[in-house]
Coordinates of C-alpha atoms and ligand atoms in Angstrom, one line a residue:
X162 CA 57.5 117.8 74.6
X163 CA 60.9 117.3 74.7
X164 CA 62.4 113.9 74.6
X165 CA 65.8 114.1 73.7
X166 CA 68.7 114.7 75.3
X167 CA 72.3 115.4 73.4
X168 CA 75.4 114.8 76.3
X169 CA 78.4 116.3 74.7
X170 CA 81.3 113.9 76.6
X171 CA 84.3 113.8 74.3
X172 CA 86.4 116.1 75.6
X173 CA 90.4 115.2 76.2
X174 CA 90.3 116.1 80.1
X175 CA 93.5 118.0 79.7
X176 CA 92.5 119.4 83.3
X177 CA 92.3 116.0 85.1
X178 CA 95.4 114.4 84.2
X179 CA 96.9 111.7 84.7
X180 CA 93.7 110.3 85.7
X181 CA 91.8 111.1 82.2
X182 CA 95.3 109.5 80.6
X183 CA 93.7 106.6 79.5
X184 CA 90.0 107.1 80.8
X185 CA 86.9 109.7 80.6
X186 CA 87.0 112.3 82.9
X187 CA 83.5 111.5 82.5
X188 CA 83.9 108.0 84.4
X189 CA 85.5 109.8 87.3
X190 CA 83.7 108.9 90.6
X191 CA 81.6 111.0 93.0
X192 CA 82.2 108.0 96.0
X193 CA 80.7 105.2 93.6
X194 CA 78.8 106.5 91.4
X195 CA 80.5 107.6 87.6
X196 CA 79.8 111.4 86.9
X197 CA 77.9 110.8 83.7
X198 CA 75.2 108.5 85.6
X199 CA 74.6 111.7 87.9
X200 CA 74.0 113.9 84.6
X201 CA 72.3 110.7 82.6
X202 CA 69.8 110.0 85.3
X203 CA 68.9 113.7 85.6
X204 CA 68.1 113.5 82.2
X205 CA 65.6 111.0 83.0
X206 CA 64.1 112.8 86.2
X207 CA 63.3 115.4 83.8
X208 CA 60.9 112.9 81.5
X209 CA 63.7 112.3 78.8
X210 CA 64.2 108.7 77.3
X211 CA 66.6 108.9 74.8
X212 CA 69.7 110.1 74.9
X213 CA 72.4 110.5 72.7
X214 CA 76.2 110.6 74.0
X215 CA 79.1 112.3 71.9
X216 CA 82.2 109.8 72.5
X217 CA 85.3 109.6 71.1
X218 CA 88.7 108.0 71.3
X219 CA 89.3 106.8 75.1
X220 CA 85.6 106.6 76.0
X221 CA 84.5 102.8 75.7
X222 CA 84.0 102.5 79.5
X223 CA 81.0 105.1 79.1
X224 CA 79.5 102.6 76.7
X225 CA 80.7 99.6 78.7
X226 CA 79.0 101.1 81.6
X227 CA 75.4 101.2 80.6
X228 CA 75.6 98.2 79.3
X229 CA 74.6 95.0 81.2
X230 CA 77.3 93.1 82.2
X231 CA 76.0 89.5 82.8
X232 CA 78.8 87.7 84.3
X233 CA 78.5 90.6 87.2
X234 CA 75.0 89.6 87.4
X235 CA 75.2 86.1 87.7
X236 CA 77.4 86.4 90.6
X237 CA 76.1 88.9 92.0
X238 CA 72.3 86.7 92.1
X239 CA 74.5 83.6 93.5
X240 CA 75.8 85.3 96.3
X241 CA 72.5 86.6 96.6
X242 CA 73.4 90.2 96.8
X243 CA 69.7 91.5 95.9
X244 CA 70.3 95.3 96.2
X245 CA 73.5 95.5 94.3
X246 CA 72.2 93.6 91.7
X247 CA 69.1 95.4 91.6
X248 CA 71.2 99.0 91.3
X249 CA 73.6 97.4 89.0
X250 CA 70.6 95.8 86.3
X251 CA 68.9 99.2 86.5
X252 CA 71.8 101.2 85.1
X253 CA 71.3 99.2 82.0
X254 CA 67.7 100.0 81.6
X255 CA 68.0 103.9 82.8
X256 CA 67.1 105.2 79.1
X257 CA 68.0 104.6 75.3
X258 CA 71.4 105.8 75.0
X259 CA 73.3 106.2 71.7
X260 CA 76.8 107.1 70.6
X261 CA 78.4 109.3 68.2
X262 CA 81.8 109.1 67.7
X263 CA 83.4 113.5 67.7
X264 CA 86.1 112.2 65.4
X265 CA 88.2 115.1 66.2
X266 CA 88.4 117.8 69.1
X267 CA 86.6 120.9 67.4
X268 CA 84.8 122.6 69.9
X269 CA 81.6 122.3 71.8
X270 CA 79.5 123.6 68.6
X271 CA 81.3 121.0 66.8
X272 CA 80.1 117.9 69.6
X273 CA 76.5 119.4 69.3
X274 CA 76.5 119.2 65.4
X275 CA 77.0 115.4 65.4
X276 CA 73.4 115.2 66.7
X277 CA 71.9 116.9 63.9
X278 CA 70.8 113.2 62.3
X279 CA 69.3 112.2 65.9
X280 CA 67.4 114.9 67.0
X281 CA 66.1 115.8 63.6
X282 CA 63.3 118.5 63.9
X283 CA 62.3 118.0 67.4
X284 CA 63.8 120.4 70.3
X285 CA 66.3 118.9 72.8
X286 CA 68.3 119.0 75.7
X287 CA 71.9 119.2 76.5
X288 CA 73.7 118.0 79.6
X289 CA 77.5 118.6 79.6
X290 CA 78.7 115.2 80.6
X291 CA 81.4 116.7 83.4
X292 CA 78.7 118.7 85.3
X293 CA 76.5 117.5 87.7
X294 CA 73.6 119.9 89.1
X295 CA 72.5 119.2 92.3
X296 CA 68.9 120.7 93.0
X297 CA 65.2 119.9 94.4
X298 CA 63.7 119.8 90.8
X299 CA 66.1 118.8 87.5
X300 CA 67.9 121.2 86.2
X301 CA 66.8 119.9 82.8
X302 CA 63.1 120.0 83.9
X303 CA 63.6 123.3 85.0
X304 CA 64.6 124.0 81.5
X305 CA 61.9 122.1 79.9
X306 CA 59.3 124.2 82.2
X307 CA 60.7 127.5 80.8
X308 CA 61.0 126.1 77.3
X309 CA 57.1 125.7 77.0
X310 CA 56.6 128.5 78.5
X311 CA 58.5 131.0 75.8
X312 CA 59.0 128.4 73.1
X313 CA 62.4 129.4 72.6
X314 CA 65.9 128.3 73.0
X315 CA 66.5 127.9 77.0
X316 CA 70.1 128.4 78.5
X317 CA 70.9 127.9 82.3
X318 CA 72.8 130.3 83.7
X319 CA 74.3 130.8 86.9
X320 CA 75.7 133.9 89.2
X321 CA 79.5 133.6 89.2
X322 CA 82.2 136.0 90.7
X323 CA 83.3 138.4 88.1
X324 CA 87.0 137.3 88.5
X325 CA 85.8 134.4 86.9
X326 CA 83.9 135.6 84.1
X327 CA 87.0 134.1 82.1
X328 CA 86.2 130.7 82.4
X329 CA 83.1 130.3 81.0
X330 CA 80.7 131.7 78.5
X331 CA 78.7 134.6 79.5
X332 CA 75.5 136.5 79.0
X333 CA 73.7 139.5 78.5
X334 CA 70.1 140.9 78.0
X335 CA 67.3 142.4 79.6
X336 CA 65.2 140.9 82.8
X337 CA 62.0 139.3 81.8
X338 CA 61.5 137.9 85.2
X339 CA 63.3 137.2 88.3
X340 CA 64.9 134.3 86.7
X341 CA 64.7 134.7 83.5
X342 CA 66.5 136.7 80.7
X343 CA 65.9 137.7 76.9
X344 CA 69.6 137.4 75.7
X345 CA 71.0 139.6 73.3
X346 CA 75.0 138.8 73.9
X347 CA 76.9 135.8 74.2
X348 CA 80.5 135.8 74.3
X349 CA 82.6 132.7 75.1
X350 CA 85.2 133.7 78.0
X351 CA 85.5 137.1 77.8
X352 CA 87.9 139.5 79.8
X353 CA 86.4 140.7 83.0
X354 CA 86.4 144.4 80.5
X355 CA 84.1 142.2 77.8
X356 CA 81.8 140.7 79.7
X357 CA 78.2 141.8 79.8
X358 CA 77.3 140.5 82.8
X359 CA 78.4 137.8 85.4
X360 CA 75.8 135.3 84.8
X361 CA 77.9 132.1 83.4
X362 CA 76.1 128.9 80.9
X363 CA 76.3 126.4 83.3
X364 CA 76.2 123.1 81.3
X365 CA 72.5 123.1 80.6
X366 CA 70.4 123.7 77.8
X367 CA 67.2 123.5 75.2
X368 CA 68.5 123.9 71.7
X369 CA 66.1 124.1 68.7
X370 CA 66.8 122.3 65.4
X371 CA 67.7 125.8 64.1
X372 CA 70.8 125.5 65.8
X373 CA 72.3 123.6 63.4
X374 CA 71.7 126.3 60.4
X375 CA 73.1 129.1 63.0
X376 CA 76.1 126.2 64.0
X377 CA 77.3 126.3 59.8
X378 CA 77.1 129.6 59.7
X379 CA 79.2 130.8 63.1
X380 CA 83.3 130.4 62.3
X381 CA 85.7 128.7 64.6
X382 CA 86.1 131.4 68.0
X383 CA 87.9 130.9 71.2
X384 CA 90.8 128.2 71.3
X385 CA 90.3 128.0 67.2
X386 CA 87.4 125.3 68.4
X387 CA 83.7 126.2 67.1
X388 CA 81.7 127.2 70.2
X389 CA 78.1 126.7 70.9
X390 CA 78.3 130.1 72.8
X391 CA 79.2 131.7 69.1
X392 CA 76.0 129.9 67.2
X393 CA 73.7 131.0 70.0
X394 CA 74.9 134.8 69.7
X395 CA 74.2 134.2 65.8
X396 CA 70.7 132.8 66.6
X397 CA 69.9 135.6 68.7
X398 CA 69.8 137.8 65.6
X399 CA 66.6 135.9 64.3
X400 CA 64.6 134.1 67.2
X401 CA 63.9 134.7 70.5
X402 CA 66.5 133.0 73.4
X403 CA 66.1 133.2 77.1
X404 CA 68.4 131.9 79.8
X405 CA 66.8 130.4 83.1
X406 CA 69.0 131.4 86.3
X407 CA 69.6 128.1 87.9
X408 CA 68.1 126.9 90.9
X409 CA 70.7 124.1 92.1
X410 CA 74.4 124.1 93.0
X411 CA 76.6 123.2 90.3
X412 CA 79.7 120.7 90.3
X413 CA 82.2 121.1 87.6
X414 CA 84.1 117.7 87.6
X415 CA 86.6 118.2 85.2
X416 CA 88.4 120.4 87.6
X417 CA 90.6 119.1 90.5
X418 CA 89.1 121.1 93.3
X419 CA 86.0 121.1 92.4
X420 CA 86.0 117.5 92.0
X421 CA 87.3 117.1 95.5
X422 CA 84.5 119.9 97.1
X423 CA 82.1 117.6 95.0
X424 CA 83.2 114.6 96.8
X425 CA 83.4 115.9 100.1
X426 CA 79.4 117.8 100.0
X427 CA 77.8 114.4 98.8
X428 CA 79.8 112.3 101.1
X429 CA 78.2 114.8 103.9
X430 CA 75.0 114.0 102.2
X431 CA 75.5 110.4 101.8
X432 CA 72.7 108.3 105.1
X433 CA 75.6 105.9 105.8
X434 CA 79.0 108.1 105.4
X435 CA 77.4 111.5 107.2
X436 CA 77.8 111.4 110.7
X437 CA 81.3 109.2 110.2
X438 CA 82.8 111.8 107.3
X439 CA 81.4 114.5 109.6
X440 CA 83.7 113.5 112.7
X441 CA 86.6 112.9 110.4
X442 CA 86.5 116.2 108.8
X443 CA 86.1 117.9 111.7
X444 CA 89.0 116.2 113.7
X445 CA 91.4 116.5 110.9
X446 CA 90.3 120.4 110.3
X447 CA 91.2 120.8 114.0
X448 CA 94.6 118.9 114.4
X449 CA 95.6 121.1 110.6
X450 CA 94.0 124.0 112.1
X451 CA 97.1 126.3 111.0
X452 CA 97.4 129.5 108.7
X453 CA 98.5 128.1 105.1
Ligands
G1P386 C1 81.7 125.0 78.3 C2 81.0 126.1 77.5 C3 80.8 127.4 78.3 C4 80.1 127.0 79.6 C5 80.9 125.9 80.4 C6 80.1 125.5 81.6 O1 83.1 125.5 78.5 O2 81.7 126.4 76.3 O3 80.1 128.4 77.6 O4 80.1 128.2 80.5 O5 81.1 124.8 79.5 O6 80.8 124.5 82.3 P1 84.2 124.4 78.9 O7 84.1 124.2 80.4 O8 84.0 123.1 78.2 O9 85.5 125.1 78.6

C-alpha cells in the first residue's frame, strides 16, 4: 500500500520569470486553480493521504494555501456564497500535508533526500509540483497499479520527439509489456547521440526506501546538482526498476508555452468557458490568420 506522497516544489523557477520573482512557479494558475492543487489532488485520487511538500525560500503561499483561512470563510458564509465556501473549506481538508524546507538548490536527488525521515521504510510516490497529468485514471494510481504488480521502483515515462531528448531525463531497457519497461539506463539530459531511447521521466514516480542508500552513493551530475535520474541508474545495478509509459497528457508549467497551451486545453474543457473560449479562439485565429 502506498500512502505517501513526496512533491519536490522548491525549485527557483528561473524559467518563469518575472512571475516566480517573488512567488512559486508552483502557485501559478491554470484559470483559478494553483498548479500544485492539480498535482496535490491527484495524489489523493490515487488513495494517498499524506503528503509531504519540499519548500523553500519564496514558497509560504504553498503553505498559506492549504491552510484554512477563516476570515475568507466567515464572509464568504455571510454573503451566503455556499459553493465557494464549500470549494474553498475543502482545500484545507484535501490531505495531511507537511513541509520540509530544501535549504539550498542541490538538485532533484537532493529535494527527494529531505524525505528520508518522513517516509521511513515504507515505498512512496513522487509528484513534481510543476507538472500536471491530465488522464482518465491518476497517473499516480497508474503507478501504484504497476508497483504491486512488479514490487519495484516505478518511473513514468512518456514518448517525446527526439529533438527533445535534451530536456529531460531519459531511459532505456528492454519491453516487458506494451507499457512497461525493465530499465537498465538512465541518463539525465543526454545529447540526441547519448540517448538510449526517446521515452522521457515525466514527473511521476514510486521510489523505495532504498533510494536513499543509492541517493549517498550517486555524485553531483548534470548542472553540478545531484539528480534523481543518477541514483536510479545506481539502483538499477542491484534491484529491479520498471518504467510505466504514461497514459495521460502531460503539462509542464514551469515553461511559458506550455503554460499557456495548458491554459488554453482546460479552458476548452472548462462547462462554463467552452463554447464562449471556443468562439473567441476561433475568431481571433481567423482575423490573425497570416503566415508568422
Ligand atoms: C526533472 C527531472 C527529469 C524529468 C523532468 C520531467 O527535470 O530531472 O529527469 O524528465 O523533471 O519534467 P527538470 O524539468 O526539473 O529540469
Amino acid at each position: 500500500m502506498i500512502k505517501k506522497a513526496v512533491i519536490p516544489a522548491a525549485g527557483l523557477g528561473t524559467r518563469f520569470l518575472p512571475a516566480t520573482k517573488a512567488q512559486p512557479k508552483e502557485m501559478l494558475p491554470i484559470i483559478d486553480t494553483p498548479t500544485i492543487q492539480y498535482v496535490v489532488q491527484e495524489a489523493v485520487d490515487s488513495g494517498i493521504e499524506d503528503i509531504l511538500i519540499i519548500s523553500g525560500r519564496n514558497k509560504r503561499a504553498m503553505e498559506d494555501h492549504f491552510d484554512r483561512n477563516v476570515e475568507l470563510e466567515d464572509r464568504l458564509a455571510k454573503e451566503e456564497k455556499d459553493t465557494l465556501f464549500n470549494e474553498i473549506r475543502h482545500i484545507a481538508d484535501m490531505a495531511n500535508i507537511h513541509y520540509v524546507r530544501q535549504k539550498e538548490i542541490l538538485g532533484l536527488g537532493d529535494a527527494i533526500y529531505y524525505a528520508r525521515f518522513h517516509t521511513g521504510n515504507e515505498p512512496f510516490a513522487v509528484l513534481l509540483g510543476d507538472t500536471i497529468i491530465n488522464s482518465v485514471m491518476p497517473v499516480t494510481q497508474q503507478l501504484i497499479d504497476v508497483y504491486e504488480q512488479y514490487q519495484a521502483t516505478t518511473v513514468a515515462v512518456e514518448v517525446v520527439p527526439r529533438d527533445k531528448v535534451s530536456r529531460y531525463g531519459i531511459v532505456g531497457g528492454e519491453k516487458l509489456s506494451d507499457h512497461i519497461m525493465a530499465i537498465d539506463q538512465f541518463i539525465e539530459k543526454p545529447s540526441v547521440q547519448e540517448a538510449p531511447s526517446n521515452l522521457a521521466i515525466a514527473g511521476r514516480y514510486i521510489l523505495t526506501p532504498e533510494i536513499y542508500t543509492a541517493l549517498e552513493q550517486t555524485p553531483k551530475g548534470k548542472n553540478n546538482e545531484l539528480q534523481l535520474t543518477d541514483a536510479l541508474m545506481n539502483l538499477t545495478h542491484k534491484e529491479k526498476v520498471v518504467s510505466h509509459t504514461i497514459q495521460g497528457k502531460r503539462y509542464d508549467i514551469g515553461n511559458k508555452l506550455d503554460y499557456l497551451k495548458t491554459t488554453v486545453e482546460f479552458a476548452l474543457r472548462r462547462k462554463e468557458f467552452a463554447k464562449p473560449f471556443y468562439d473567441y479562439l476561433k475568431k481571433i485565429v481567423e482575423e490573425n490568420d497570416r503566415p508568422l
